[in-house]
PDB file of C-alpha atoms in Angstrom:
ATOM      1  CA  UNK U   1     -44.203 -22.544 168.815  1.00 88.00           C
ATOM      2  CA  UNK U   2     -46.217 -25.760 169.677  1.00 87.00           C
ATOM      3  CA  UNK U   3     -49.218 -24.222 167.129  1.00 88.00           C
ATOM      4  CA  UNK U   4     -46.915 -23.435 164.550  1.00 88.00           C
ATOM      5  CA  UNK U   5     -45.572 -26.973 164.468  1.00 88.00           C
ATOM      6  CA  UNK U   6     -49.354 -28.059 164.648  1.00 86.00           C
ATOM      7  CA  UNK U   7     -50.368 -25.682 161.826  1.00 87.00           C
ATOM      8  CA  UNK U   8     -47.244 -26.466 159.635  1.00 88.00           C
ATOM      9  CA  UNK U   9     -47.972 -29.933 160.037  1.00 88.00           C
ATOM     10  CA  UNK U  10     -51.665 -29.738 159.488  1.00 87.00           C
ATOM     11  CA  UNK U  11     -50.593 -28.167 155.915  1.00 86.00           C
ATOM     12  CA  UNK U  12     -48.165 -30.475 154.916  1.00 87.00           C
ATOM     13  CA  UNK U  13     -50.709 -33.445 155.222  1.00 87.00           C
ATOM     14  CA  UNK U  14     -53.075 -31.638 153.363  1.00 86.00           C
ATOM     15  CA  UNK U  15     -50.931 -30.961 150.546  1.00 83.00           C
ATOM     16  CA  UNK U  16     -50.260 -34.851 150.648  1.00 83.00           C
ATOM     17  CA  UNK U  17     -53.774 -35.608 151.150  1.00 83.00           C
ATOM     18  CA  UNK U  18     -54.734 -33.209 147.618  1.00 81.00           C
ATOM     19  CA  UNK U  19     -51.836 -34.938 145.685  1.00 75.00           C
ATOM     20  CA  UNK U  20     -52.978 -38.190 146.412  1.00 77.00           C
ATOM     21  CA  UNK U  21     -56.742 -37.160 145.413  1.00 78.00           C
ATOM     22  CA  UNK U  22     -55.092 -36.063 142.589  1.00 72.00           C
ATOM     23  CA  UNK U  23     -53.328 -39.414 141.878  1.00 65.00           C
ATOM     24  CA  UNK U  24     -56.372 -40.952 142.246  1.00 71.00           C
ATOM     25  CA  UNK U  25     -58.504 -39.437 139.854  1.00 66.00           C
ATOM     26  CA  UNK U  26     -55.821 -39.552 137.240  1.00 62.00           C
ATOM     27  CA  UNK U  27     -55.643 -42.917 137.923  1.00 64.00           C
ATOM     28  CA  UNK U  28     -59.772 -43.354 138.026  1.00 67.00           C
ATOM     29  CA  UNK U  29     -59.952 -41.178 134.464  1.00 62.00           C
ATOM     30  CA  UNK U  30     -57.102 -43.542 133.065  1.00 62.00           C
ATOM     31  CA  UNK U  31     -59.128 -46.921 133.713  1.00 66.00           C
ATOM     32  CA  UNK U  32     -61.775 -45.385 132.450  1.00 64.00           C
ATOM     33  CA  UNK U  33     -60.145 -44.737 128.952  1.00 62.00           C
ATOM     34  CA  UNK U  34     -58.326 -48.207 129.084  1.00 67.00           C
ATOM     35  CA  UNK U  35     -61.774 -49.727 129.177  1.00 69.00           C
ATOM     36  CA  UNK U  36     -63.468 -47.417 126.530  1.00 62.00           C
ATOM     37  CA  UNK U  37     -60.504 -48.626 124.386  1.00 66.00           C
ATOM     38  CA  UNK U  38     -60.446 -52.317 124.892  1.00 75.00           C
ATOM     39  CA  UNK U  39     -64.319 -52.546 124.514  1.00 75.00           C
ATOM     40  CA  UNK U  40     -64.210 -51.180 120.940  1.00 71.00           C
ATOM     41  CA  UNK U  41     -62.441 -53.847 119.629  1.00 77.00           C
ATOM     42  CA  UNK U  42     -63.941 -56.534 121.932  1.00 82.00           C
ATOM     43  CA  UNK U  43     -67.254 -55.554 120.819  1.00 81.00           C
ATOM     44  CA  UNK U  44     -66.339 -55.887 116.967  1.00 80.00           C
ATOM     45  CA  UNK U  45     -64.794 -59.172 117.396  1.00 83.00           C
ATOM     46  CA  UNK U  46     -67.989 -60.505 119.440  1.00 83.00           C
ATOM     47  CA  UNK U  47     -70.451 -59.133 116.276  1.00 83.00           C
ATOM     48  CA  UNK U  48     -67.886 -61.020 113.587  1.00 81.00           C
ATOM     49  CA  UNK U  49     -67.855 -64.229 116.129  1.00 82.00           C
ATOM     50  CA  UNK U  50     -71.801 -64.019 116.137  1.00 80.00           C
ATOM     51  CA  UNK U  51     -72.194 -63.742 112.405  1.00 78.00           C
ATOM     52  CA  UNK U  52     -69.305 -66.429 111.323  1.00 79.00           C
ATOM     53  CA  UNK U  53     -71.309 -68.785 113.481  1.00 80.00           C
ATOM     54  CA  UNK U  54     -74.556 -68.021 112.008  1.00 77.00           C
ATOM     55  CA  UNK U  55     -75.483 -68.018 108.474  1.00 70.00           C
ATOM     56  CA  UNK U  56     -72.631 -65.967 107.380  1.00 68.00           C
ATOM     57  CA  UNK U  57     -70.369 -68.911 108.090  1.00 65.00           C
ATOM     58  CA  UNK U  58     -71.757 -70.673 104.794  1.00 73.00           C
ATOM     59  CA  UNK U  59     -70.663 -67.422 102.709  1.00 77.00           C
ATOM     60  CA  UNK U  60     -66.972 -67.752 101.416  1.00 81.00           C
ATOM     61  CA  UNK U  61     -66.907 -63.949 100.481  1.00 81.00           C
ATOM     62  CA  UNK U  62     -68.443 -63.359 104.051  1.00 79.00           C
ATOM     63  CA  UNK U  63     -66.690 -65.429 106.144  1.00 79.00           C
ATOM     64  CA  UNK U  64     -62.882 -64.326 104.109  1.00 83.00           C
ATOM     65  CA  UNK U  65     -64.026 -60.833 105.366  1.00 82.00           C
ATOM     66  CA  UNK U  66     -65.167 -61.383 108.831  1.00 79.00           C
ATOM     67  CA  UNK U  67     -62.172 -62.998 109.245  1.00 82.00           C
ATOM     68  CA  UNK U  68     -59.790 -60.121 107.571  1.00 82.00           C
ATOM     69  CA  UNK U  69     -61.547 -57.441 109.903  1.00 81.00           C
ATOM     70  CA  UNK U  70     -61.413 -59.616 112.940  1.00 82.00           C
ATOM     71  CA  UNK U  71     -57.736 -59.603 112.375  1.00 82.00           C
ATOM     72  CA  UNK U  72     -57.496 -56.187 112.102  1.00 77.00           C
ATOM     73  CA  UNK U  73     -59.490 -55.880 115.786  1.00 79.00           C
ATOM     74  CA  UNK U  74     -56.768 -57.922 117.347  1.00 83.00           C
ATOM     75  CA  UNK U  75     -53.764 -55.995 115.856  1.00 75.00           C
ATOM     76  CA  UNK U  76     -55.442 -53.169 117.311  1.00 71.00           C
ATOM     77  CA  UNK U  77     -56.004 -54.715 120.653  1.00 79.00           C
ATOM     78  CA  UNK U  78     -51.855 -55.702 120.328  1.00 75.00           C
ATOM     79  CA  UNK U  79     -50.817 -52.372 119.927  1.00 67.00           C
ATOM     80  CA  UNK U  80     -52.630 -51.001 122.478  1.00 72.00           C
ATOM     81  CA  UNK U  81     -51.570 -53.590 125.001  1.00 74.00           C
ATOM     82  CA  UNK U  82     -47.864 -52.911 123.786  1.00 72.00           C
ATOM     83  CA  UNK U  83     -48.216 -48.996 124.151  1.00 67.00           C
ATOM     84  CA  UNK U  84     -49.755 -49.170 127.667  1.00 72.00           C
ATOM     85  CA  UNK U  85     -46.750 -51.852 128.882  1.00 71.00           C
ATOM     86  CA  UNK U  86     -44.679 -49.151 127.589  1.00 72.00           C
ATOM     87  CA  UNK U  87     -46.339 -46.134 128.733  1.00 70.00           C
ATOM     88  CA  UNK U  88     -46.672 -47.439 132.220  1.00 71.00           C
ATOM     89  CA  UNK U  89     -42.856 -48.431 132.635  1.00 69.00           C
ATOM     90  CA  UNK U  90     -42.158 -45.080 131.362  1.00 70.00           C
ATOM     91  CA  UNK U  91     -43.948 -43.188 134.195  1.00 68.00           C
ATOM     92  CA  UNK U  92     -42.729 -46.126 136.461  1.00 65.00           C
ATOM     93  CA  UNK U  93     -39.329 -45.678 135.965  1.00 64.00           C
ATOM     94  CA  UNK U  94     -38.871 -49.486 135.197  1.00 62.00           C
ATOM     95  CA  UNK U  95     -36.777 -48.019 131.714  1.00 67.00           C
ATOM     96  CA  UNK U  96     -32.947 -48.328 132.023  1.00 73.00           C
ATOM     97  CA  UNK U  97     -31.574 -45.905 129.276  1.00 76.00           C
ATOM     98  CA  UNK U  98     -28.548 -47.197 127.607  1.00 82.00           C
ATOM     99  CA  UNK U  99     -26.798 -43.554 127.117  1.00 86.00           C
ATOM    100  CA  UNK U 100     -24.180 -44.054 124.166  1.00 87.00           C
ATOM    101  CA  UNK U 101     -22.290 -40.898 122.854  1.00 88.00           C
ATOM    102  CA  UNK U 102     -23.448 -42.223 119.332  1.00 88.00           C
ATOM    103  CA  UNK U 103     -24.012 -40.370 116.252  1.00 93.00           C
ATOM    104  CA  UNK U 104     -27.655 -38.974 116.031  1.00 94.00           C
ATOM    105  CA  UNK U 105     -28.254 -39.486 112.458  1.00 94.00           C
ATOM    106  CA  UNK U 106     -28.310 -43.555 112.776  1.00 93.00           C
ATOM    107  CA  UNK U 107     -31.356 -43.588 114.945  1.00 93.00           C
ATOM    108  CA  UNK U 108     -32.956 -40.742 113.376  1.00 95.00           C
ATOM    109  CA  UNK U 109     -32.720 -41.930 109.601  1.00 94.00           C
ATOM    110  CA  UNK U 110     -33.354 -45.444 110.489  1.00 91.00           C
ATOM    111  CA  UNK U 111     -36.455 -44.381 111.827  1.00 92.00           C
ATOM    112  CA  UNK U 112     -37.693 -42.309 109.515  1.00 92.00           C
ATOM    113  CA  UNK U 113     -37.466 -44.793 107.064  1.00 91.00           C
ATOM    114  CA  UNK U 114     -39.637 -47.170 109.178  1.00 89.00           C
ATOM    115  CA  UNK U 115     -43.306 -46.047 107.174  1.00 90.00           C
ATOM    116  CA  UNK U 116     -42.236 -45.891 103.988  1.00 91.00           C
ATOM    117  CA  UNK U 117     -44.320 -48.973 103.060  1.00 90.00           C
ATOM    118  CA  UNK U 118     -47.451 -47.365 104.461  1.00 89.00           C
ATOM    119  CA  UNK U 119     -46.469 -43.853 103.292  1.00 92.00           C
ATOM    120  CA  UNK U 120     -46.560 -44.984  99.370  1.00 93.00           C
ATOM    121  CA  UNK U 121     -49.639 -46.619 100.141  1.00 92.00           C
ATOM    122  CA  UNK U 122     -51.346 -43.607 100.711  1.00 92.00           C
ATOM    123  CA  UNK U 123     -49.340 -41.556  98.393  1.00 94.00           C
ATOM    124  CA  UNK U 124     -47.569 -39.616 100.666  1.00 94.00           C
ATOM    125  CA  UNK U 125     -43.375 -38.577 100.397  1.00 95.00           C
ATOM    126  CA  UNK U 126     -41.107 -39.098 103.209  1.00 95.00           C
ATOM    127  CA  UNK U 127     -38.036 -37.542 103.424  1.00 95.00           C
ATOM    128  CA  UNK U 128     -34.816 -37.679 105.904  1.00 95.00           C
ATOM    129  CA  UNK U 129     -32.276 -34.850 105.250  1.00 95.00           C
ATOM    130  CA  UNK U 130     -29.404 -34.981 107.801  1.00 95.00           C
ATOM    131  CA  UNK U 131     -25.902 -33.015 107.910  1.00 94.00           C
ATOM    132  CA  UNK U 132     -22.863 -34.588 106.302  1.00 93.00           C
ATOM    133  CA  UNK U 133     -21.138 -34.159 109.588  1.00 93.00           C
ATOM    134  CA  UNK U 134     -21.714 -37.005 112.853  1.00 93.00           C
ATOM    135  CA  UNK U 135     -24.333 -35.242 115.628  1.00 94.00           C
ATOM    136  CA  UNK U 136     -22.660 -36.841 118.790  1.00 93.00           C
ATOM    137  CA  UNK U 137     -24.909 -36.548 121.852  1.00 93.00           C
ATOM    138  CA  UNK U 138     -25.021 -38.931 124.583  1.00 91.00           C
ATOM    139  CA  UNK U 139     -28.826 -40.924 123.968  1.00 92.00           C
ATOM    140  CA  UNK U 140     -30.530 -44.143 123.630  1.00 89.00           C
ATOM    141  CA  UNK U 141     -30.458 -44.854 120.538  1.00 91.00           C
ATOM    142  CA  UNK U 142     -33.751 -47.162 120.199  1.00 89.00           C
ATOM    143  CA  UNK U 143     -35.634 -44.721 122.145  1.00 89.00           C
ATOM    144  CA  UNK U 144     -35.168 -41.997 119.676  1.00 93.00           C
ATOM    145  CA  UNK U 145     -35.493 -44.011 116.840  1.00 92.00           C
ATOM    146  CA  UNK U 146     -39.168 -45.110 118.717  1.00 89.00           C
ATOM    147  CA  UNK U 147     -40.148 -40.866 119.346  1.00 93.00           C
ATOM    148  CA  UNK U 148     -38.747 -40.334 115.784  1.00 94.00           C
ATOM    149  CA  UNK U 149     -41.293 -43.606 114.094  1.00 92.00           C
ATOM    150  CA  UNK U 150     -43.814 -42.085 116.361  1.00 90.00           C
ATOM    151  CA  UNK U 151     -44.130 -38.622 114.611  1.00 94.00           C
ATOM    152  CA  UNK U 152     -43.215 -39.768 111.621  1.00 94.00           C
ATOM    153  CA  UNK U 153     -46.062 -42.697 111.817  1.00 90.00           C
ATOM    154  CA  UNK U 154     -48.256 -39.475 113.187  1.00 90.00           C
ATOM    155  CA  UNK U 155     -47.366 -37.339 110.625  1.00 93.00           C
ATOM    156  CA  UNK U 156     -48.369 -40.153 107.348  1.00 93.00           C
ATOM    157  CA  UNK U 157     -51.348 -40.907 109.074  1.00 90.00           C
ATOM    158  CA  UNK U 158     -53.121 -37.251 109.027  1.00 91.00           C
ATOM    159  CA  UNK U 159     -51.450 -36.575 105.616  1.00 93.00           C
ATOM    160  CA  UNK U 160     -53.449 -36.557 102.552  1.00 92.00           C
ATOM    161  CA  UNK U 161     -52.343 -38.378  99.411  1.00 92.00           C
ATOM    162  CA  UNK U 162     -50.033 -35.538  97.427  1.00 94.00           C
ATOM    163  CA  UNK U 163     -48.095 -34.403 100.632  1.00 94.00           C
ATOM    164  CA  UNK U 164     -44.967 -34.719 102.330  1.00 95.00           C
ATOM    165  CA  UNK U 165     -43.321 -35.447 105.451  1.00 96.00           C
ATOM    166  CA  UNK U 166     -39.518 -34.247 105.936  1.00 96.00           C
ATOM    167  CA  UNK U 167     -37.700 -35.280 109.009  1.00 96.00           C
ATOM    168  CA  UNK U 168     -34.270 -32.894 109.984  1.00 96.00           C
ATOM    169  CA  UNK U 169     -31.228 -32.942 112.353  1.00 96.00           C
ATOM    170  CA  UNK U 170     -28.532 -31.049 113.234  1.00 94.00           C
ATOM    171  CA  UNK U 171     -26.209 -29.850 115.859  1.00 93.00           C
ATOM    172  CA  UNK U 172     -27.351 -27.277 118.088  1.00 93.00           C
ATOM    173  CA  UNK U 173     -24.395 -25.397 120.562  1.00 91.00           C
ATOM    174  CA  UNK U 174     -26.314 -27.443 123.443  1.00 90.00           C
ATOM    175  CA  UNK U 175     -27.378 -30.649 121.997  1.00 93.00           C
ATOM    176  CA  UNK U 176     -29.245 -31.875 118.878  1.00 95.00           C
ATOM    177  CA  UNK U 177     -32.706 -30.752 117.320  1.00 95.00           C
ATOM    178  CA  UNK U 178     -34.690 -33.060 115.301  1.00 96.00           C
ATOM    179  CA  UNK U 179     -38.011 -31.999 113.205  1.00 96.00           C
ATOM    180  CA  UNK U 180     -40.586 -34.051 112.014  1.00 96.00           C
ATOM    181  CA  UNK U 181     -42.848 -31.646 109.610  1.00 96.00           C
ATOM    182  CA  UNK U 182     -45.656 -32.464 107.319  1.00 95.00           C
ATOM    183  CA  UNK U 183     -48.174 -30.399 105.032  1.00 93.00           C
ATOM    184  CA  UNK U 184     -51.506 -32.550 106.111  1.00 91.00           C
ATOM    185  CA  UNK U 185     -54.305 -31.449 108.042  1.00 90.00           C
ATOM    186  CA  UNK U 186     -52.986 -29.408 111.346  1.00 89.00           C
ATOM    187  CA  UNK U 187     -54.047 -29.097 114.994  1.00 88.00           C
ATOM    188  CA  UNK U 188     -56.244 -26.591 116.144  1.00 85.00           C
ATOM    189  CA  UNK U 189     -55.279 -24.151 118.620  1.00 86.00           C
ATOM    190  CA  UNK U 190     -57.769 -25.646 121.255  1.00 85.00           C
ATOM    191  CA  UNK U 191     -56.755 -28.718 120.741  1.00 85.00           C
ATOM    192  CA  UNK U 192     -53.128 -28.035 120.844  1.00 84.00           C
ATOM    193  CA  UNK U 193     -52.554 -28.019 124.952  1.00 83.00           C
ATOM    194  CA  UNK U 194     -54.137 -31.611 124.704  1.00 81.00           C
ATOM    195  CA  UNK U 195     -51.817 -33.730 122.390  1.00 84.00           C
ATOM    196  CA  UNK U 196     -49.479 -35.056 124.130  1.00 83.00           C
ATOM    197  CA  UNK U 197     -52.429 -36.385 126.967  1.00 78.00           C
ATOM    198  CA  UNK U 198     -52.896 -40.429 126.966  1.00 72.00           C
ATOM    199  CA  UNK U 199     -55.989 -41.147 124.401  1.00 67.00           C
ATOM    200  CA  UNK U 200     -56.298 -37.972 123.217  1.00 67.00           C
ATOM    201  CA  UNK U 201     -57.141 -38.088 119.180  1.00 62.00           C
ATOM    202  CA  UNK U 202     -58.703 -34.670 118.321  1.00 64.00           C
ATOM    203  CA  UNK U 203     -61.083 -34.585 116.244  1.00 57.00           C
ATOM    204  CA  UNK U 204     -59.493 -34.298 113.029  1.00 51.00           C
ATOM    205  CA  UNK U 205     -58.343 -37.684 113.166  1.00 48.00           C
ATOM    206  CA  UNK U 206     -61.791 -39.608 112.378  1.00 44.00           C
ATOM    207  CA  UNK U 207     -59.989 -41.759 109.712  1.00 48.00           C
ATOM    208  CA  UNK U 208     -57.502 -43.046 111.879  1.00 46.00           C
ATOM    209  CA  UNK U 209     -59.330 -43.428 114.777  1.00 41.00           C
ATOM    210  CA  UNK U 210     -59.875 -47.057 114.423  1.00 41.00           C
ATOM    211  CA  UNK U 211     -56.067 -47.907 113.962  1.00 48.00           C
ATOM    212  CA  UNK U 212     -54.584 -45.769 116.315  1.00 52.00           C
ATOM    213  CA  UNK U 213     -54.354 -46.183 119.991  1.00 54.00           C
ATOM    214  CA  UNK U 214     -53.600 -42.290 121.089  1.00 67.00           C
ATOM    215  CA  UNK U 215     -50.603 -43.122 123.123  1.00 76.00           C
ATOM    216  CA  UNK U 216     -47.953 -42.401 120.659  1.00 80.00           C
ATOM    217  CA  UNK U 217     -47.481 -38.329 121.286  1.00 87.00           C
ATOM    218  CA  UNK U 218     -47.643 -39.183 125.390  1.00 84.00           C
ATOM    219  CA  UNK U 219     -45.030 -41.982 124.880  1.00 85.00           C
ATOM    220  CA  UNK U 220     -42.811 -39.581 122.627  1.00 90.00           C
ATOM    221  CA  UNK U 221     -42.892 -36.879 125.402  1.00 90.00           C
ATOM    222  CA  UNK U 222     -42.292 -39.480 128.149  1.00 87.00           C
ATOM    223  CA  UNK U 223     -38.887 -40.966 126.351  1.00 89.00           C
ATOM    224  CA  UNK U 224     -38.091 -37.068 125.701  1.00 91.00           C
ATOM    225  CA  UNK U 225     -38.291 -36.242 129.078  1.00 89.00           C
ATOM    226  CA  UNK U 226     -35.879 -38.526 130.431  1.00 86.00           C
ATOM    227  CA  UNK U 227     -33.333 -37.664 128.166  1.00 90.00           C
ATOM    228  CA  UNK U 228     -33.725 -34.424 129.398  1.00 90.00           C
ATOM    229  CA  UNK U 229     -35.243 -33.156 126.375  1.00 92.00           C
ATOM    230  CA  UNK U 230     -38.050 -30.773 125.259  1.00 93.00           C
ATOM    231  CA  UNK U 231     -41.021 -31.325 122.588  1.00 93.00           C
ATOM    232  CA  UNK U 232     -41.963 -27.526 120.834  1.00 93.00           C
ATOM    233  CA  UNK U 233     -45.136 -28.037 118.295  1.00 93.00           C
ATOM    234  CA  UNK U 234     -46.256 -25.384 115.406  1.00 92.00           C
ATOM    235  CA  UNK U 235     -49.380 -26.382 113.710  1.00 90.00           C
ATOM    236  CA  UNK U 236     -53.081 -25.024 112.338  1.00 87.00           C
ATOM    237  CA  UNK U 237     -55.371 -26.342 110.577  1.00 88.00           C
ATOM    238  CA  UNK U 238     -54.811 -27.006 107.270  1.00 86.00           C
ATOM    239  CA  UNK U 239     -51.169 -25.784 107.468  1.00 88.00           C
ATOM    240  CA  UNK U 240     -49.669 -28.994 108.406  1.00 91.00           C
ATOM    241  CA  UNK U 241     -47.507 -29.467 112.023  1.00 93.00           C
ATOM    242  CA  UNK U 242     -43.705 -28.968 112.883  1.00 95.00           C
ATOM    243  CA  UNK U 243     -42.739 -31.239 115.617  1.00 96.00           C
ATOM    244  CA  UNK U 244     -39.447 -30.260 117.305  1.00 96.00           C
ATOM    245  CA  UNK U 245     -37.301 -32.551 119.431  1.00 95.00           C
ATOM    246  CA  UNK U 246     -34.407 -30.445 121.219  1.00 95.00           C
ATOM    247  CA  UNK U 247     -31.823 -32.635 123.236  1.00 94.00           C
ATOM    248  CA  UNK U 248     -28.788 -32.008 125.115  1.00 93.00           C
ATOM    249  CA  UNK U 249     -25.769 -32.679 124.803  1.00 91.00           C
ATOM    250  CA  UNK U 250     -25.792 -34.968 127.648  1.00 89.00           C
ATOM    251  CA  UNK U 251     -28.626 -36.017 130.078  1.00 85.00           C
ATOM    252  CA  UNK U 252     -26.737 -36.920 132.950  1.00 82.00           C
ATOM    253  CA  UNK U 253     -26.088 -32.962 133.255  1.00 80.00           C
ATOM    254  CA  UNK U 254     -29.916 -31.902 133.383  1.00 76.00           C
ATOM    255  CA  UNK U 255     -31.134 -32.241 136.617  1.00 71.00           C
ATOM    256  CA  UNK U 256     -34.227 -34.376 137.365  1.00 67.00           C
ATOM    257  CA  UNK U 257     -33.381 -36.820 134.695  1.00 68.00           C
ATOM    258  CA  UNK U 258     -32.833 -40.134 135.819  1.00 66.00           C
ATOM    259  CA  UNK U 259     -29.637 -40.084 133.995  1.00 65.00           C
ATOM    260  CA  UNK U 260     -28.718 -37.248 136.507  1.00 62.00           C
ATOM    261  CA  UNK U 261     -30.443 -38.822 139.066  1.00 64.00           C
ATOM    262  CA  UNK U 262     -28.076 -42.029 138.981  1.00 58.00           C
ATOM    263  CA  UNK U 263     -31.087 -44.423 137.636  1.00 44.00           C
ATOM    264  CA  UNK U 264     -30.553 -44.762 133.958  1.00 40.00           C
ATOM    265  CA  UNK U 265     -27.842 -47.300 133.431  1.00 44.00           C
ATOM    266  CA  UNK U 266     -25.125 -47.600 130.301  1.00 41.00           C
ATOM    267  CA  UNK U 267     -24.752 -51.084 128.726  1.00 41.00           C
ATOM    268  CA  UNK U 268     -22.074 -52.945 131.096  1.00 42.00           C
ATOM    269  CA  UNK U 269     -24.197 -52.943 133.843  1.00 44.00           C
ATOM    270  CA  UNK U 270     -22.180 -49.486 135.604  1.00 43.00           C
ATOM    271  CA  UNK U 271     -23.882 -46.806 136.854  1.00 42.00           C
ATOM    272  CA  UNK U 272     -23.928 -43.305 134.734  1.00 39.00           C
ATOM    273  CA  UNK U 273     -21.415 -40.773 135.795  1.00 39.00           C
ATOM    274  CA  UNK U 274     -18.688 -44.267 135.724  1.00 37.00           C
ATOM    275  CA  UNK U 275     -16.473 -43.837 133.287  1.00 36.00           C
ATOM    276  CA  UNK U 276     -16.460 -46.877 130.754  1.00 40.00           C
ATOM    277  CA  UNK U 277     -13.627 -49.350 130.482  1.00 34.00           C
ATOM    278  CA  UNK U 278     -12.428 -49.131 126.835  1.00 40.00           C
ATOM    279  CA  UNK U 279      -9.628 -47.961 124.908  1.00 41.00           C
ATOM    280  CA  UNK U 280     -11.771 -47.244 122.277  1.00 45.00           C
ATOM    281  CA  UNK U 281     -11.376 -43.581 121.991  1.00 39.00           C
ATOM    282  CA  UNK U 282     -15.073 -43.082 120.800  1.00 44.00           C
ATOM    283  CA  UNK U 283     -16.685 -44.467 124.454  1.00 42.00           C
ATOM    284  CA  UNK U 284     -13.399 -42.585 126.207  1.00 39.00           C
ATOM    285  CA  UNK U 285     -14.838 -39.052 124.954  1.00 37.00           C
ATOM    286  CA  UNK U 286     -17.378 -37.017 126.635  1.00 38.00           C
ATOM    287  CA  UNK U 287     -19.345 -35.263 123.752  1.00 33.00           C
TER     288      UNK U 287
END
């Protein structure tokens, strides 16, 4: 019996041991990327430093330039910086979602409206089509409305000038769906189990390499999964991509959620699973 204990024992720190090997090479693999990233645009600003302080510096024309593309280096350095604060209290659990039995279609057309600028700039039509009737789910509204900018922003981006993007809801018997489709260039199928990974472009995204930081798809499946949620994707090259959000009807009622879990908090400072004191009917009904 002694042994067994022994042996039992043995293979429970080993499993620890492999998970935290595992931890750290995530970990070691993310630095790595981090840095990769930051010295791209650290590098660029350096050359445009070196030049403006050379001869360059005399040039109007020059200089006016140096100075536009410098500024695009540090909005790039900004966003990244923004996505990893974000990404990391994600995985951290730091984010306290404020679960509201709202209607779906304010986040979702509110965001889909938010790259409409950039999308007639490269001559692309966005589109929100949502149900006459309210889609009441219990979510965070400005977390949707960030996984619904982030395809959408996606979906623009690898879109050539001509196409479309069309962002859908509606009420499902368990929840909500929303899909964010487009008719631009597709994901290969080998590339397709890599998406969602921190970093990851693919390698039809050469043109928007230098503006994008390749955090948005793993931040969209992050805010997903604590709502309890699923991301499906259908896409090929050429034939555009479907990106389906699917969420219940309430998160504190899928296990493993933080909502479930106790953690997520609803604005008032009480815990979820507390009923809310109102006598407005709307916050009195479960959806």
């Amino acid at each position: 019996e002694l042994a067994r204990q022994f042996n039992t024992m043995a293979d429970r720190v080993e499993e620890s041991v492999e998970i935290i090997r595992r931890d750290r090479d995530r970990s070691r693999d993310f630095l790595a990327d981090v840095s990769h990233e930051l010295r791209t645009p650290l590098a660029a600003l350096r050359t445009f430093n070196q030049l403006l302080m050379e001869s360059a510096g005399d040039d109007p024309d020059a200089r006016a330039e140096f100075l536009e593309s410098s500024a695009g280096q540090i909005e790039r350095l900004d966003w990244l910086a923004q996505n990893l604060l974000e990404l990391s209290k994600l995985d951290s659990g730091l984010v306290l979602l404020d679960l509201r039995p709202d209607d779906l279609r304010a986040a979702v057309e509110s965001a889909g409206h938010q790259h409409d600028t950039t999308a007639a700039r490269r001559g692309v039509t966005v589109t929100v089509d949502l149900p006459a009737s309210p889609i009441r789910v219990r979510h965070d509204p400005p977390r949707i409305g960030q996984v619904v900018a982030n395809l959408v922003g996606n979906a623009v981006k690898f879109t050539p000038r001509g196409g479309w993007v069309r962002v859908t809801a509606a009420g499902t018997p368990d929840g909500a769906r929303i899909d964010v489709a487009d008719n631009g260039v597709g994901i290969d199928p080998s590339e397709m189990p890599h998406i969602f990974e921190r970093f990851y472009r693919g390698s039809r995204s050469n043109e928007a390499r230098g503006s994008g930081s390749g955090l948005g798809l793993a931040i969209v499946r992050s805010i997903v999964d604590i709502h309890g949620g699923t991301v499906e994707v259908e896409s090929g090259p050429g034939t555009g991509s479907r990106f389906t959000i699917r969420l219940p009807v309430d998160p504190r009622t899928v296990a493993g959620t933080p909502a479930a879990e106790g953690v997520a908090r609803i604005a008032g400072g009480k815990a979820i699973g507390e009923r809310p004191t109102t006598d407005d009917p709307d916050e009195m009904t479960e959806t």
